[in-house]
């Protein structure tokens, strides 16, 4: 293994443990002092659902669950709304099942609004990671280790 990659790999599990050990927050009750960059986790109890990474942690949390967030800002809630409404298949062609089309569908809008509220009520944990490569690897590590079913690592 390349020594640079090995160093990254060896740092993953301690960061993962710090993420899991964090006392979760919910309902928008973020600590006054928190890092800007890192990896975050949304869970419902012991059911770990979604891992993400960002260079603007506080704002990214709000993007995921703010009532005014759109489909580009709140992809996790958008995915939950797709599941709830049965619009599972992604469509990259203009039409009723495209992101834009679903954003005009009243039933989907209601599900998306509810999903953002659900995300806001979830347990939220985070760990600081400023290095972009380490951040990317840690997101993947956590996704695999926690088997978060709402992370999609597929290419389109």
PDB file of C-alpha atoms in Angstrom, residues 66 75 116 128 153:
ATOM      1  CA  UNK A  66     -34.803  24.019   6.419  1.00  0.00           C
ATOM      2  CA  UNK A  75     -30.813  15.532  -1.142  1.00  0.00           C
ATOM      3  CA  UNK A 116     -37.202  17.809   5.898  1.00  0.00           C
ATOM      4  CA  UNK A 128     -14.095  17.710  12.385  1.00  0.00           C
ATOM      5  CA  UNK A 153     -22.277   5.752  -4.070  1.00  0.00           C
TER       6      UNK A 153
END
